Amino acid sequence: MREHKFVPMLFSFYDRTGIEKYLESQALKGWVLEKVTPLGWKFRREEPKDAHYTVCYFPGASPYDPEPSEAELTFMEFCSHTGWEIVVSNGQMKVFRNENPDPVPIETDPLLELENIHASVKKTFLPVYIMDLILGIMQIGLFISRVNISFIGTFSSDWQFFGVLWWPFLIVLCVVELLRYFLWRRRAIRLAQEEGSFLETPNTAGFQCAIVVTSIGALLLVLLSVGNPVITLLMMGTIGGIFAVTALVFCVTSILKRRKVSAAVNRRISVGIAIVLSLVLTFGLIFGLMSRIVSTNYEDSAVGTYEYKGHTYKIYKDEIPLKIEELIATDYTEYNYYIVWDDESVFLSRLEAMQRPRYNALEQPDFRYTIVDVKWGALYKACLNDFLDDYEGWSSEDIYGNVFHDSFVLADAAPWGADKAYQLKQGGVDEMSQIYILCYSGRLVKIQFGWDVTQEQMEKIGNLLEG
């Protein structure tokens, strides 16, 4: 039979009545609270007892204090005389236990108790949740800006979603917690003034549990959709790193408290270590993500080099799904084959490839294309719009200063075997370029030719790409 257990902390800092009821239910099962950490509560086994618990808030206390102040000691001594023994002291929050059947309450003035709670909340609960809320909104804003820049690039990237995964859940958690607290406080003050009684604190343990379960489910969904084991390892390492940093900072704080280091010095050291380790973790994540980006870039796949006019150039032979040799009869055999991007997420996949001759044979044709497979039909239109907007900034100007913008116009889709086709029209010169967008069922293709593509070649491309 185990003698200890660890339970995640799912109660709000100010949820006095929720914490009390939970600890009393644990006492009936034979568990007594032993320690409170940033990651949860540690219980030890004892004989089942019908014990009473109460939570008090002492605004003047600090989690960095090496030992209780004179005022805290006086307060705890007073509580001890009435049968309330201190169980744990976690900064401003003090947990007391009383085994008498009908104990005298410690707090008798609800207004004073509300002020103590609010003074403590302003030092811990509110700053943390407000900062997390602001940070979450900023991260979502950055993600939206990335989506506006490249919808396909963002939604096809597994690491993009890992980076933004937590923030929506954190924002919802912060908004709900802050609203619940201020609504409860307003009602509690009114009840204390009118009836002289304390309004039970709102219990959000179920809501917090739902947030945790949902976020874990979303994480598993992302992990299952990731085909690269390096990214999966990076994700798991980041999560483990967050818990490791939290545990390490807590251990440092505890050690400094046991060594009687002053609260001010303890705070500076603990916060400094937290900042340094967080920066290390953040830059490690950024480095890992950038390594992932570089690993998908064609520059890492060179198989050799060649010389031209005193310069050395790399040779690439990536396996690309569509080659010029399948479209045009040519004796040229020194093409470079590039995989520019090859990303996949739970939403869609993107393969961008190109084929180019060497610099000593630039008269040979080349082309470049992007194939996007849309797994969620609801995203198809947004992906198409992303392609259509690719050349929105392209423009030309005539001698009179008139500016003409390039734009995609509908083209004949039949030769391609596509559902719909677009061709880029060059503004001002009223000419059609050799850049096309092809729409198939669940697939989009943007292709740019270095020659005037023929109808026969369109049919070949359609047969190859449609499948």
Coordinates of C-alpha atoms in Angstrom, one line a residue:
M1 CA 0.0 0.0 0.0
R2 CA 1.5 3.3 -1.0
E3 CA 2.2 5.9 1.7
H4 CA 2.2 9.0 -0.5
K5 CA 0.3 10.3 -3.5
F6 CA 0.7 13.4 -5.7
V7 CA -2.4 15.2 -7.0
P8 CA -2.4 18.0 -9.6
M9 CA -3.5 21.3 -8.3
L10 CA -6.8 22.2 -10.0
F11 CA -8.2 24.7 -7.6
S12 CA -8.1 28.4 -8.0
F13 CA -5.8 30.2 -5.5
Y14 CA -8.7 32.0 -3.9
D15 CA -11.1 29.0 -3.9
R16 CA -11.2 28.7 -0.1
T17 CA -14.3 26.6 0.3
G18 CA -13.5 24.3 -2.6
I19 CA -10.0 23.5 -1.1
E20 CA -11.5 23.0 2.3
K21 CA -14.2 20.5 1.1
Y22 CA -11.6 18.6 -1.0
L23 CA -9.1 18.3 1.9
E24 CA -11.9 17.1 4.3
S25 CA -13.0 14.4 1.8
Q26 CA -9.4 13.3 1.5
A27 CA -9.1 13.1 5.3
L28 CA -12.1 10.7 5.4
K29 CA -10.2 8.5 2.9
G30 CA -7.0 8.5 5.0
W31 CA -5.0 11.2 3.3
V32 CA -3.5 14.3 4.8
L33 CA -1.9 17.2 2.9
E34 CA 1.8 17.3 3.4
K35 CA 3.2 19.7 0.9
V36 CA 2.1 22.2 -1.8
T37 CA 4.3 22.6 -4.9
P38 CA 3.8 24.5 -8.2
L39 CA 2.9 21.2 -9.9
G40 CA 0.4 19.9 -7.3
W41 CA -0.2 18.6 -3.8
K42 CA 1.6 15.8 -2.0
F43 CA -0.5 13.7 0.5
R44 CA 0.6 11.1 3.0
R45 CA -1.4 8.3 4.4
E46 CA -2.9 8.3 7.9
E47 CA -5.9 6.8 9.6
P48 CA -9.2 8.1 8.1
K49 CA -10.5 11.0 10.2
D50 CA -13.5 13.3 10.2
A51 CA -11.2 16.4 10.3
H52 CA -12.1 20.0 9.5
Y53 CA -9.9 22.2 7.3
T54 CA -9.9 26.0 6.8
V55 CA -7.9 28.1 4.5
C56 CA -6.7 31.6 5.6
Y57 CA -4.9 34.3 3.6
F58 CA -2.1 36.3 5.1
P59 CA -1.3 39.1 2.6
G60 CA 2.0 40.1 4.3
A61 CA 3.6 36.6 3.7
S62 CA 5.8 35.6 0.8
P63 CA 6.6 32.2 -0.7
Y64 CA 10.3 33.3 -0.4
D65 CA 10.3 33.9 3.3
P66 CA 12.8 31.7 5.0
E67 CA 10.6 31.4 8.1
P68 CA 7.3 32.9 9.3
S69 CA 7.3 36.5 10.4
E70 CA 6.4 37.6 14.0
A71 CA 2.9 38.5 12.8
E72 CA 2.5 35.1 11.2
L73 CA 3.8 33.3 14.3
T74 CA 1.4 35.2 16.5
F75 CA -1.5 34.4 14.1
M76 CA -0.7 30.7 14.0
E77 CA -0.2 30.6 17.8
F78 CA -3.7 32.1 18.2
C79 CA -5.1 29.5 15.8
S80 CA -3.4 26.7 17.7
H81 CA -5.1 27.8 21.0
T82 CA -8.5 27.3 19.3
G83 CA -7.5 23.8 18.0
W84 CA -6.4 24.8 14.5
E85 CA -3.0 23.4 13.7
I86 CA -1.1 24.6 10.7
V87 CA -0.8 21.9 7.9
V88 CA 1.0 23.8 5.2
S89 CA 2.0 27.4 4.6
N90 CA 2.2 28.3 0.9
G91 CA 3.1 32.0 0.8
Q92 CA 0.0 34.0 1.5
M93 CA -2.2 30.9 1.8
K94 CA -2.3 29.0 5.1
V95 CA -4.1 25.7 5.5
F96 CA -5.2 24.7 9.0
R97 CA -6.7 21.5 10.4
N98 CA -8.9 20.9 13.4
E99 CA -10.1 17.5 14.6
N100 CA -12.7 18.8 17.1
P101 CA -16.3 18.0 16.1
D102 CA -17.5 21.6 16.2
P103 CA -14.5 23.9 16.0
V104 CA -14.7 27.7 16.4
P105 CA -14.1 29.4 13.0
I106 CA -10.8 31.3 12.6
E107 CA -12.4 34.0 10.4
T108 CA -15.5 35.7 11.8
D109 CA -15.6 38.9 9.8
P110 CA -16.5 38.2 6.2
L111 CA -15.6 41.7 4.9
L112 CA -12.1 41.4 6.5
E113 CA -11.7 38.0 5.1
L114 CA -12.6 39.2 1.6
E115 CA -10.1 42.0 1.9
N116 CA -7.3 39.5 3.0
I117 CA -8.2 37.3 0.0
H118 CA -8.2 40.2 -2.4
A119 CA -4.9 41.6 -1.1
S120 CA -3.3 38.1 -1.5
V121 CA -4.9 37.6 -4.9
K122 CA -3.4 40.9 -6.1
K123 CA 0.1 39.6 -5.3
T124 CA -0.2 36.2 -6.9
F125 CA -3.4 35.2 -8.8
L126 CA -4.1 38.4 -10.7
P127 CA -0.6 39.3 -12.0
V128 CA 0.0 35.8 -13.2
Y129 CA -3.4 35.4 -15.0
I130 CA -3.3 38.9 -16.5
M131 CA 0.3 38.4 -17.8
D132 CA -0.6 35.0 -19.2
L133 CA -3.7 36.5 -20.9
I134 CA -1.7 39.3 -22.5
L135 CA 1.0 36.9 -23.6
G136 CA -1.6 34.5 -25.0
I137 CA -3.3 37.2 -27.0
M138 CA 0.1 38.4 -28.4
Q139 CA 0.9 34.9 -29.5
I140 CA -2.4 34.4 -31.2
G141 CA -1.9 37.7 -32.9
L142 CA 1.5 36.6 -34.2
F143 CA -0.1 33.4 -35.4
I144 CA -2.8 35.3 -37.2
S145 CA -0.2 37.5 -38.9
R146 CA 1.6 34.4 -40.1
V147 CA -1.7 33.0 -41.5
N148 CA -2.2 36.3 -43.3
I149 CA 1.3 36.1 -44.8
S150 CA 1.0 32.5 -45.9
F151 CA -2.1 30.5 -45.0
I152 CA -0.8 27.3 -46.7
G153 CA 2.6 27.6 -45.2
T154 CA 1.2 28.0 -41.7
F155 CA -1.5 25.3 -41.9
S156 CA 0.9 22.7 -43.5
S157 CA 3.5 23.1 -40.8
D158 CA 3.4 20.8 -37.8
W159 CA 5.7 22.9 -35.7
Q160 CA 3.6 26.1 -36.3
F161 CA 0.7 24.4 -34.6
F162 CA 2.8 23.1 -31.8
G163 CA 4.0 26.6 -31.1
V164 CA 0.5 28.0 -30.9
L165 CA -1.3 25.0 -29.5
W166 CA -1.4 26.0 -25.8
W167 CA -2.4 29.6 -26.2
P168 CA -6.1 29.3 -27.0
F169 CA -6.6 27.0 -24.0
L170 CA -4.6 29.4 -21.8
I171 CA -6.6 32.4 -22.9
V172 CA -9.9 30.7 -22.2
L173 CA -8.6 29.6 -18.8
C174 CA -7.5 33.1 -17.9
V175 CA -10.6 34.8 -19.1
V176 CA -12.9 32.4 -17.2
E177 CA -10.9 32.5 -14.0
L178 CA -10.7 36.3 -13.9
L179 CA -14.4 36.7 -14.7
R180 CA -15.4 34.2 -12.1
Y181 CA -13.2 35.8 -9.5
F182 CA -14.5 39.4 -10.0
L183 CA -18.1 38.4 -10.3
W184 CA -17.8 36.3 -7.1
R185 CA -16.1 39.1 -5.3
R186 CA -18.8 41.6 -6.2
R187 CA -21.5 39.3 -5.0
A188 CA -19.5 38.3 -1.9
I189 CA -19.0 41.9 -0.8
R190 CA -22.7 42.7 -1.2
L191 CA -23.7 39.5 0.8
A192 CA -21.2 40.3 3.5
Q193 CA -22.5 43.9 3.9
E194 CA -26.2 43.0 3.8
E195 CA -26.2 39.7 5.7
G196 CA -22.8 39.5 7.4
S197 CA -22.1 36.0 5.8
F198 CA -19.3 34.7 3.6
L199 CA -20.3 33.7 0.0
E200 CA -18.8 30.3 -1.0
T201 CA -16.0 30.7 -3.6
P202 CA -16.7 29.4 -7.1
N203 CA -15.2 26.0 -7.8
T204 CA -13.6 25.8 -11.2
A205 CA -11.8 22.4 -10.7
G206 CA -14.0 20.7 -13.2
F207 CA -13.5 23.4 -15.8
Q208 CA -9.7 23.4 -15.2
C209 CA -9.7 19.6 -15.6
A210 CA -11.7 19.9 -18.8
I211 CA -9.1 22.4 -20.1
V212 CA -6.2 20.1 -19.2
V213 CA -7.8 17.1 -20.8
T214 CA -8.8 19.0 -24.0
S215 CA -5.3 20.5 -24.4
I216 CA -3.7 17.1 -23.9
G217 CA -6.0 15.7 -26.5
A218 CA -5.1 18.4 -28.9
L219 CA -1.4 17.8 -28.2
L220 CA -1.9 14.0 -29.0
L221 CA -3.7 14.9 -32.2
V222 CA -0.7 17.1 -33.3
L223 CA 1.8 14.4 -32.3
L224 CA -0.1 11.8 -34.2
S225 CA -0.2 14.0 -37.3
V226 CA 3.5 14.7 -37.2
G227 CA 5.4 12.4 -39.5
N228 CA 8.9 13.6 -38.4
P229 CA 10.1 11.8 -35.3
V230 CA 12.5 14.7 -34.7
I231 CA 9.6 17.1 -34.3
T232 CA 7.8 14.7 -32.0
L233 CA 10.8 14.4 -29.8
L234 CA 11.2 18.1 -29.9
M235 CA 7.6 18.6 -28.7
M236 CA 7.9 16.1 -25.9
G237 CA 11.2 17.6 -24.9
T238 CA 9.7 21.0 -24.7
I239 CA 6.9 19.8 -22.5
G240 CA 9.3 17.9 -20.3
G241 CA 11.5 21.0 -20.2
I242 CA 8.7 23.2 -18.9
F243 CA 8.0 20.8 -16.0
A244 CA 11.7 20.4 -15.3
V245 CA 12.3 24.2 -15.2
T246 CA 9.3 24.6 -12.8
A247 CA 10.5 21.8 -10.5
L248 CA 14.1 23.1 -10.5
V249 CA 13.1 26.6 -9.6
F250 CA 10.9 25.3 -6.8
C251 CA 13.8 23.2 -5.5
V252 CA 16.1 26.2 -5.6
T253 CA 13.6 28.3 -3.7
S254 CA 13.1 25.6 -1.1
I255 CA 16.8 25.1 -0.6
L256 CA 17.4 28.8 -0.1
K257 CA 14.5 29.0 2.4
R258 CA 16.1 26.1 4.4
R259 CA 19.4 27.9 4.4
K260 CA 17.6 31.0 5.9
V261 CA 18.4 33.2 2.9
S262 CA 16.4 36.4 3.0
A263 CA 13.2 36.7 0.9
A264 CA 14.6 39.5 -1.3
V265 CA 17.8 37.5 -2.2
N266 CA 15.8 34.3 -2.6
R267 CA 13.4 36.0 -5.0
R268 CA 16.1 37.5 -7.1
I269 CA 18.0 34.2 -7.4
S270 CA 14.8 32.1 -8.1
V271 CA 13.4 34.6 -10.6
G272 CA 16.8 34.9 -12.3
I273 CA 17.2 31.2 -12.6
A274 CA 13.6 30.9 -14.0
I275 CA 14.4 33.6 -16.6
V276 CA 17.7 32.0 -17.7
L277 CA 16.3 28.5 -17.9
S278 CA 13.2 29.8 -19.8
L279 CA 15.4 31.6 -22.3
V280 CA 17.5 28.5 -22.7
L281 CA 14.4 26.4 -23.3
T282 CA 12.9 29.0 -25.7
F283 CA 16.1 29.4 -27.8
G284 CA 16.4 25.6 -27.8
L285 CA 12.9 25.3 -29.2
I286 CA 13.7 28.0 -31.8
F287 CA 16.9 26.3 -32.7
G288 CA 15.1 23.0 -33.1
L289 CA 12.4 24.5 -35.2
M290 CA 14.9 26.3 -37.4
S291 CA 16.8 23.1 -37.8
R292 CA 13.6 21.5 -38.9
I293 CA 13.0 24.2 -41.4
V294 CA 16.6 23.9 -42.8
S295 CA 16.3 20.1 -42.9
T296 CA 13.3 20.4 -45.3
N297 CA 15.2 22.9 -47.5
Y298 CA 16.8 21.6 -50.7
E299 CA 20.2 23.1 -49.6
D300 CA 20.8 20.2 -47.4
S301 CA 20.4 17.6 -50.1
A302 CA 23.3 18.4 -52.4
V303 CA 24.9 15.3 -54.0
G304 CA 27.8 17.1 -55.6
T305 CA 29.2 20.3 -57.1
Y306 CA 30.2 21.7 -60.5
E307 CA 32.3 24.7 -61.6
Y308 CA 31.1 27.6 -63.8
K309 CA 33.0 30.8 -64.5
G310 CA 35.1 30.5 -61.4
H311 CA 32.3 29.7 -59.0
T312 CA 31.3 26.4 -57.4
Y313 CA 27.6 25.4 -57.5
K314 CA 25.8 22.5 -55.9
I315 CA 24.1 19.7 -57.6
Y316 CA 20.7 18.4 -56.4
K317 CA 18.9 15.2 -57.3
D318 CA 15.8 15.2 -55.1
E319 CA 13.0 12.9 -56.0
I320 CA 10.2 15.2 -57.4
P321 CA 6.8 14.0 -58.6
L322 CA 6.8 15.8 -61.9
K323 CA 9.7 16.2 -64.3
I324 CA 10.3 18.1 -67.5
E325 CA 11.5 14.9 -69.2
E326 CA 7.9 13.5 -68.8
L327 CA 6.6 16.5 -70.8
I328 CA 9.3 17.5 -73.3
A329 CA 11.6 15.3 -75.4
T330 CA 15.1 16.5 -74.4
D331 CA 18.7 15.2 -74.5
Y332 CA 19.7 17.4 -71.6
T333 CA 20.6 15.3 -68.5
E334 CA 22.2 17.7 -66.1
Y335 CA 19.1 19.1 -64.5
N336 CA 19.0 20.0 -60.8
Y337 CA 15.9 18.7 -59.0
Y338 CA 14.9 20.5 -55.8
I339 CA 12.5 19.8 -53.0
V340 CA 12.0 23.3 -51.6
W341 CA 9.4 22.5 -49.0
D342 CA 7.8 19.2 -47.9
D343 CA 5.5 19.9 -45.0
E344 CA 2.5 18.0 -43.6
S345 CA 0.1 18.6 -40.8
V346 CA -3.3 17.2 -39.7
F347 CA -4.9 19.9 -41.9
L348 CA -3.0 19.7 -45.2
S349 CA 0.3 18.8 -46.9
R350 CA 2.5 21.0 -49.1
L351 CA 5.2 19.9 -51.6
E352 CA 7.1 22.6 -53.4
A353 CA 9.5 21.5 -56.1
M354 CA 11.4 22.9 -59.0
Q355 CA 13.7 21.7 -61.8
R356 CA 16.4 24.0 -63.2
P357 CA 19.3 23.5 -65.6
R358 CA 22.8 24.3 -64.6
Y359 CA 24.2 27.9 -65.1
N360 CA 26.0 26.8 -68.3
A361 CA 22.7 25.8 -70.0
L362 CA 20.2 28.4 -69.1
E363 CA 18.6 28.1 -72.5
Q364 CA 17.1 24.8 -71.3
P365 CA 13.5 25.1 -70.0
D366 CA 12.7 25.0 -66.2
F367 CA 9.6 25.0 -64.1
R368 CA 8.5 25.2 -60.5
Y369 CA 5.3 23.9 -58.8
T370 CA 3.5 23.5 -55.5
I371 CA 1.1 20.7 -54.7
V372 CA -1.2 21.1 -51.8
D373 CA -3.4 18.3 -50.6
V374 CA -6.2 19.6 -48.4
K375 CA -7.3 17.1 -45.7
W376 CA -10.0 19.3 -44.3
G377 CA -12.4 20.4 -47.0
A378 CA -13.3 23.6 -45.1
L379 CA -9.8 24.9 -45.7
Y380 CA -9.9 24.4 -49.5
K381 CA -11.2 27.9 -50.4
A382 CA -8.7 29.6 -48.0
C383 CA -5.9 27.7 -49.7
L384 CA -7.1 28.7 -53.1
N385 CA -7.3 32.3 -52.0
D386 CA -3.8 32.1 -50.7
F387 CA -2.6 31.0 -54.1
L388 CA -4.7 33.6 -55.9
D389 CA -3.2 36.3 -53.7
D390 CA 0.4 35.2 -54.3
Y391 CA 1.0 37.8 -57.0
E392 CA -1.2 40.5 -55.5
G393 CA 1.9 42.7 -55.0
W394 CA 3.1 42.3 -58.6
S395 CA 2.6 45.4 -60.7
S396 CA 4.0 47.3 -63.7
E397 CA 4.1 51.0 -64.5
D398 CA 3.9 52.6 -68.0
I399 CA 5.6 55.8 -69.1
Y400 CA 2.7 57.9 -67.9
G401 CA 2.9 56.6 -64.4
N402 CA -0.1 54.3 -64.6
V403 CA 0.3 51.3 -62.3
F404 CA -1.1 47.9 -63.5
H405 CA -1.5 44.9 -61.2
D406 CA -1.1 41.3 -62.1
S407 CA -4.1 39.0 -61.3
F408 CA -5.3 35.5 -61.9
V409 CA -8.2 35.0 -64.3
L410 CA -10.2 31.9 -65.1
A411 CA -8.8 29.7 -67.8
D412 CA -9.9 26.6 -69.6
A413 CA -9.7 23.7 -67.1
A414 CA -10.6 20.9 -69.6
P415 CA -7.0 20.3 -71.0
W416 CA -5.7 19.9 -67.4
G417 CA -8.5 17.6 -66.4
A418 CA -9.1 19.9 -63.5
D419 CA -12.3 21.2 -61.9
K420 CA -11.2 24.8 -62.4
A421 CA -8.1 26.5 -63.7
Y422 CA -6.6 30.0 -63.4
Q423 CA -3.9 31.8 -65.4
L424 CA -1.9 34.9 -64.3
K425 CA -2.6 37.9 -66.4
Q426 CA 0.1 40.6 -66.5
G427 CA -1.2 44.0 -65.9
G428 CA -0.6 46.8 -68.4
V429 CA 0.7 44.6 -71.2
D430 CA -2.5 42.5 -71.4
E431 CA -0.4 39.3 -71.7
M432 CA -0.9 35.9 -70.2
S433 CA 2.0 34.5 -68.3
Q434 CA 2.9 30.8 -67.9
I435 CA 1.7 30.6 -64.3
Y436 CA -1.3 28.5 -63.5
I437 CA -3.4 27.4 -60.6
L438 CA -5.2 24.1 -61.0
C439 CA -8.1 22.9 -58.8
Y440 CA -8.7 19.2 -58.3
S441 CA -10.8 17.4 -55.8
G442 CA -8.9 17.9 -52.5
R443 CA -5.8 19.1 -54.3
L444 CA -4.5 22.4 -55.5
V445 CA -1.5 22.9 -57.8
K446 CA 0.3 26.1 -58.6
I447 CA 2.8 25.6 -61.5
Q448 CA 5.1 28.1 -63.3
F449 CA 6.6 27.1 -66.6
G450 CA 9.7 28.4 -68.3
W451 CA 8.2 27.8 -71.7
D452 CA 4.8 28.1 -73.5
V453 CA 3.0 25.0 -72.3
T454 CA 1.1 23.1 -75.0
Q455 CA -2.3 21.4 -74.7
E456 CA -0.8 18.0 -75.0
Q457 CA 1.6 18.8 -72.1
M458 CA -1.4 20.1 -70.1
E459 CA -3.1 16.8 -70.5
K460 CA 0.0 14.9 -69.4
I461 CA 0.3 17.1 -66.3
G462 CA -3.3 16.6 -65.5
N463 CA -3.0 12.9 -65.7
L464 CA 0.1 12.9 -63.5
L465 CA -1.1 15.4 -60.9
E466 CA -4.7 14.4 -60.6
G467 CA -3.7 11.1 -59.0

